[in-house]
Amino acid sequence: MVSRGNEIRIGQDISLRAGATRRQFLTWSALVGALAFTPGLAGTTAHAQSVVTPDYPFRLGVASGDPLPDSVVLWTRLATDPFAPLGGMTPGVVPVRWQISADERFANITREGIELATELDGWSIHVDVRGLEPAREYFYRFLVGPHASTVGRTKTAPALSQPLSKLDFAWASCQKWEDGYFGAYQDLAASNLDVVFFLGDYIYEYAIKDEGARQGEPRTESAARETMVLNDYRDRYALYKADENLAAAHASAPFVSTFDDHEVDNNWASQISQDDDDDPREFLLRRADAFKAWWENTPVRANLKPVGPDMTVYRRFSFGDLVDFSVLDTRQYRSDQAHGDGEHAQDAETADPSRTITGAAQEKWILDGFASPSTWNFLAHQTVISDLARGLGSDRKVGMDPWSGYEASRHRILDGARDRGTKNVASIVGDIHRTIVSELRRDYQDQTSPIQGVEIATTSIASGKDGADVDTAGAAIAEASPHVKYGNARRGYLRSTLTNTEWHSEVRVLDAVSTPGKAVRTAATVTVPEGRPDIQLG
């Protein structure tokens, strides 16, 4: 018999958080008590409808994330108007019922409960549903009064060390709203995936000009200025989440998410903004607001909630005995970029062992993860480990923001994998607005340096506008970087099937994102056999 929970929960430390008075806390406590002892409450939502009326609160969709063998996170954020300040919501408390079921019709509800959405967390809720079965598909929904959300599909991870023959997954990044439509997500949503990794640049902080692909489309009032404070970041997420293809992707499979730079400020590093003359104290206040908005709008557990400008997001997900994914944070703990950022020749500064892209604690955590007995060991993160060099000889230059500007970090990670005998090391990244398939080497200017793994960077969902199969930058990288085996600068995402014998990926691209409805095609396939880092293109 399936157990059925009837849970009432309130957010962490709600009486102590900014803006919460003792009177508000007593009011919320009374509401929780009233809900807990209202036996007819479930009946009030039995005939809830997902019809969109002016007061429909689920316009930002639903999502699930961070799958474990017995748990997934369910997420929604209430908004009656994504283009109005604060999503059209007014201060107050809204009880939200959630349900999770093994069938789409919710004939047999596995778990259900009530969460309270409040303005303190932007009317978002994060439900950590426990007691689920491993490797099981579930369906979920949210209910407020007469309203029902879209039904989402999710899936738990297999039990630890459970034999697993196959994992279907995808990864995506970089979705600048004004640069084009999110058509790749329609294709992703139809792919019946086990898990999706989002690797950064979910929003862009820049002021949005009324031009380009989405000229004239509805947008928030704050879109005209750069995001600097919490409510501006909240509104920017609402603008993005109003995209129906993005919402469909979130409803199709659990997401595992991390952030890169644009969720805060372009190319920020630790406590340093892009602009050298910015007051670090002011930047930390901005970072705190940006982190809070990211947490509110991402299907992650409540315990990831930031404390001021600090948020621990690096974490590891295991899928049976097949694969471990170490999800990294290469922004919060890094040293400042060498040579003032941009592109530069590698030298003593880029090789300085005191500089780091991960920080010491995260670096140790990565190395400890290489002891896993899983067949494959993936690093899921933001920027390329590989050198993407342009120019030859004395003209050779690489980016200072990726790992090429932090050579000692690369050496320590790859040396650590080698010393532990770790095989099948793989890196999946985003950031660079192009698909790049390359060999992982310790040293890229020494062609005798052994190949230690394979890295695949996905292109952007929309950032960089339409792109091309081959562009000038891609041709320059191919000429100066013999370890790069494939490149494509169209928009899209990467879709993979992982087994005990191979890692097979499809480069899914669109010929244009400036026009909605364009078809998605496979530009290339990449296969890496188990046991050796051999890139096979098709």
Short mmCIF file of N, CA and C in Angstrom, two decimals, residues 18-92:
data_model
loop_
_atom_site.label_atom_id
_atom_site.label_comp_id
_atom_site.label_asym_id
_atom_site.label_seq_id
_atom_site.Cartn_x
_atom_site.Cartn_y
_atom_site.Cartn_z
N ALA A 18 14.07 38.98 7.21
CA ALA A 18 13.84 40.41 6.98
C ALA A 18 12.38 40.68 6.67
N GLY A 19 11.81 41.64 7.38
CA GLY A 19 10.45 42.06 7.11
C GLY A 19 9.40 41.26 7.86
N ALA A 20 9.77 40.21 8.59
CA ALA A 20 8.79 39.40 9.30
C ALA A 20 8.61 39.94 10.72
N THR A 21 7.43 40.40 11.04
CA THR A 21 7.15 40.88 12.39
C THR A 21 6.54 39.76 13.21
N ARG A 22 6.51 39.96 14.55
CA ARG A 22 5.91 38.95 15.42
C ARG A 22 4.43 38.79 15.08
N ARG A 23 3.74 39.89 14.76
CA ARG A 23 2.33 39.80 14.41
C ARG A 23 2.14 38.94 13.16
N GLN A 24 3.01 39.14 12.12
CA GLN A 24 2.91 38.33 10.91
C GLN A 24 3.15 36.86 11.22
N PHE A 25 4.15 36.60 12.08
CA PHE A 25 4.47 35.22 12.39
C PHE A 25 3.29 34.53 13.07
N LEU A 26 2.63 35.25 14.01
CA LEU A 26 1.48 34.67 14.68
C LEU A 26 0.33 34.44 13.70
N THR A 27 0.18 35.36 12.75
CA THR A 27 -0.87 35.19 11.74
C THR A 27 -0.61 33.96 10.89
N TRP A 28 0.64 33.80 10.44
CA TRP A 28 0.98 32.64 9.63
C TRP A 28 0.82 31.35 10.42
N SER A 29 1.24 31.36 11.69
CA SER A 29 1.12 30.18 12.51
C SER A 29 -0.34 29.78 12.69
N ALA A 30 -1.17 30.79 12.88
CA ALA A 30 -2.60 30.51 13.01
C ALA A 30 -3.16 29.92 11.73
N LEU A 31 -2.71 30.45 10.58
CA LEU A 31 -3.17 29.93 9.30
C LEU A 31 -2.75 28.48 9.12
N VAL A 32 -1.48 28.18 9.47
CA VAL A 32 -1.01 26.80 9.37
C VAL A 32 -1.86 25.88 10.22
N GLY A 33 -2.15 26.32 11.47
CA GLY A 33 -2.97 25.50 12.34
C GLY A 33 -4.35 25.28 11.78
N ALA A 34 -4.94 26.33 11.22
CA ALA A 34 -6.27 26.19 10.65
C ALA A 34 -6.28 25.23 9.48
N LEU A 35 -5.27 25.33 8.63
CA LEU A 35 -5.21 24.43 7.48
C LEU A 35 -5.02 22.99 7.92
N ALA A 36 -4.19 22.78 8.95
CA ALA A 36 -3.89 21.43 9.40
C ALA A 36 -5.12 20.71 9.92
N PHE A 37 -6.11 21.47 10.41
CA PHE A 37 -7.29 20.85 11.00
C PHE A 37 -8.54 21.15 10.19
N THR A 38 -8.35 21.30 8.88
CA THR A 38 -9.48 21.51 7.99
C THR A 38 -9.64 20.29 7.11
N PRO A 39 -10.44 19.29 7.55
CA PRO A 39 -10.51 18.03 6.81
C PRO A 39 -11.08 18.16 5.42
N GLY A 40 -11.85 19.21 5.15
CA GLY A 40 -12.45 19.33 3.83
C GLY A 40 -11.61 20.07 2.83
N LEU A 41 -10.37 20.46 3.20
CA LEU A 41 -9.55 21.28 2.30
C LEU A 41 -9.27 20.59 0.99
N ALA A 42 -8.94 19.29 1.04
CA ALA A 42 -8.63 18.57 -0.20
C ALA A 42 -9.80 18.61 -1.16
N GLY A 43 -11.01 18.58 -0.63
CA GLY A 43 -12.18 18.60 -1.49
C GLY A 43 -12.34 19.91 -2.21
N THR A 44 -11.82 21.01 -1.66
CA THR A 44 -11.99 22.30 -2.31
C THR A 44 -11.18 22.39 -3.59
N THR A 45 -10.18 21.52 -3.77
CA THR A 45 -9.37 21.56 -4.99
C THR A 45 -9.60 20.34 -5.86
N ALA A 46 -10.56 19.51 -5.51
CA ALA A 46 -10.76 18.27 -6.26
C ALA A 46 -11.12 18.54 -7.71
N HIS A 47 -11.81 19.66 -7.96
CA HIS A 47 -12.22 19.97 -9.33
C HIS A 47 -11.51 21.21 -9.86
N ALA A 48 -10.31 21.45 -9.34
CA ALA A 48 -9.53 22.60 -9.79
C ALA A 48 -9.25 22.51 -11.29
N GLN A 49 -9.19 23.65 -11.93
CA GLN A 49 -9.01 23.72 -13.37
C GLN A 49 -7.72 24.47 -13.70
N SER A 50 -7.05 24.07 -14.81
CA SER A 50 -5.87 24.79 -15.27
C SER A 50 -6.23 25.81 -16.34
N VAL A 51 -7.48 26.28 -16.31
CA VAL A 51 -7.93 27.32 -17.23
C VAL A 51 -7.30 28.65 -16.82
N VAL A 52 -6.74 29.37 -17.80
CA VAL A 52 -6.05 30.63 -17.50
C VAL A 52 -7.07 31.76 -17.45
N THR A 53 -7.33 32.22 -16.23
CA THR A 53 -8.19 33.36 -15.99
C THR A 53 -7.32 34.52 -15.50
N PRO A 54 -7.85 35.74 -15.40
CA PRO A 54 -7.00 36.85 -14.96
C PRO A 54 -6.30 36.63 -13.63
N ASP A 55 -6.89 35.83 -12.73
CA ASP A 55 -6.26 35.59 -11.43
C ASP A 55 -5.51 34.25 -11.38
N TYR A 56 -5.26 33.65 -12.54
CA TYR A 56 -4.56 32.36 -12.58
C TYR A 56 -3.13 32.56 -12.06
N PRO A 57 -2.70 31.81 -11.03
CA PRO A 57 -1.43 32.12 -10.37
C PRO A 57 -0.22 31.33 -10.86
N PHE A 58 -0.39 30.44 -11.84
CA PHE A 58 0.71 29.55 -12.22
C PHE A 58 1.31 29.90 -13.58
N ARG A 59 1.40 31.20 -13.89
CA ARG A 59 1.86 31.63 -15.20
C ARG A 59 3.37 31.45 -15.40
N LEU A 60 4.11 31.15 -14.34
CA LEU A 60 5.55 30.93 -14.47
C LEU A 60 5.87 29.43 -14.51
N GLY A 61 4.84 28.61 -14.57
CA GLY A 61 5.06 27.19 -14.76
C GLY A 61 5.42 26.44 -13.50
N VAL A 62 5.84 25.20 -13.70
CA VAL A 62 6.25 24.32 -12.61
C VAL A 62 7.58 23.70 -13.00
N ALA A 63 8.27 23.17 -12.00
CA ALA A 63 9.56 22.52 -12.28
C ALA A 63 9.86 21.53 -11.17
N SER A 64 10.75 20.61 -11.47
CA SER A 64 11.30 19.71 -10.45
C SER A 64 12.81 19.69 -10.63
N GLY A 65 13.49 19.19 -9.59
CA GLY A 65 14.95 19.22 -9.69
C GLY A 65 15.65 18.40 -8.64
N ASP A 66 16.98 18.34 -8.79
CA ASP A 66 17.90 17.69 -7.86
C ASP A 66 17.42 16.31 -7.44
N PRO A 67 17.25 15.37 -8.39
CA PRO A 67 16.69 14.05 -8.06
C PRO A 67 17.64 13.20 -7.24
N LEU A 68 17.11 12.58 -6.21
CA LEU A 68 17.79 11.58 -5.39
C LEU A 68 17.01 10.28 -5.50
N PRO A 69 17.54 9.17 -4.99
CA PRO A 69 16.80 7.91 -5.10
C PRO A 69 15.44 7.92 -4.41
N ASP A 70 15.27 8.74 -3.37
CA ASP A 70 14.00 8.76 -2.65
C ASP A 70 13.32 10.12 -2.66
N SER A 71 13.82 11.05 -3.49
CA SER A 71 13.34 12.42 -3.36
C SER A 71 13.55 13.22 -4.63
N VAL A 72 12.64 14.17 -4.84
CA VAL A 72 12.85 15.24 -5.82
C VAL A 72 12.32 16.54 -5.19
N VAL A 73 12.79 17.66 -5.73
CA VAL A 73 12.28 18.96 -5.33
C VAL A 73 11.21 19.38 -6.33
N LEU A 74 10.07 19.83 -5.82
CA LEU A 74 9.03 20.39 -6.66
C LEU A 74 9.02 21.90 -6.46
N TRP A 75 8.86 22.63 -7.55
CA TRP A 75 8.96 24.09 -7.50
C TRP A 75 7.82 24.74 -8.26
N THR A 76 7.36 25.85 -7.75
CA THR A 76 6.58 26.80 -8.53
C THR A 76 6.75 28.17 -7.90
N ARG A 77 6.37 29.17 -8.63
CA ARG A 77 6.37 30.55 -8.12
C ARG A 77 5.09 31.21 -8.61
N LEU A 78 4.32 31.71 -7.70
CA LEU A 78 3.03 32.28 -8.06
C LEU A 78 3.20 33.64 -8.72
N ALA A 79 2.44 33.85 -9.80
CA ALA A 79 2.42 35.14 -10.50
C ALA A 79 1.15 35.18 -11.33
N THR A 80 0.39 36.23 -11.19
CA THR A 80 -0.80 36.40 -12.02
C THR A 80 -0.52 37.20 -13.28
N ASP A 81 0.62 37.90 -13.30
CA ASP A 81 1.01 38.68 -14.48
C ASP A 81 2.54 38.75 -14.52
N PRO A 82 3.20 37.93 -15.36
CA PRO A 82 4.66 37.90 -15.39
C PRO A 82 5.30 39.23 -15.76
N PHE A 83 4.53 40.13 -16.38
CA PHE A 83 5.10 41.38 -16.87
C PHE A 83 4.86 42.55 -15.91
N ALA A 84 4.16 42.29 -14.82
CA ALA A 84 3.92 43.32 -13.81
C ALA A 84 4.96 43.20 -12.70
N PRO A 85 5.23 44.27 -11.99
CA PRO A 85 6.16 44.17 -10.86
C PRO A 85 5.73 43.07 -9.90
N LEU A 86 6.70 42.27 -9.47
CA LEU A 86 6.46 41.15 -8.54
C LEU A 86 5.43 40.17 -9.06
N GLY A 87 5.35 40.06 -10.37
CA GLY A 87 4.45 39.08 -10.97
C GLY A 87 2.98 39.36 -10.74
N GLY A 88 2.66 40.61 -10.41
CA GLY A 88 1.26 40.96 -10.19
C GLY A 88 0.73 40.55 -8.83
N MET A 89 1.58 40.01 -7.97
CA MET A 89 1.15 39.56 -6.65
C MET A 89 1.12 40.74 -5.66
N THR A 90 0.26 40.61 -4.66
CA THR A 90 0.19 41.59 -3.59
C THR A 90 0.63 40.94 -2.29
N PRO A 91 1.17 41.71 -1.34
CA PRO A 91 1.66 41.11 -0.10
C PRO A 91 0.60 40.26 0.58
N GLY A 92 1.04 39.16 1.14
CA GLY A 92 0.13 38.25 1.81
C GLY A 92 0.66 36.83 1.81
#
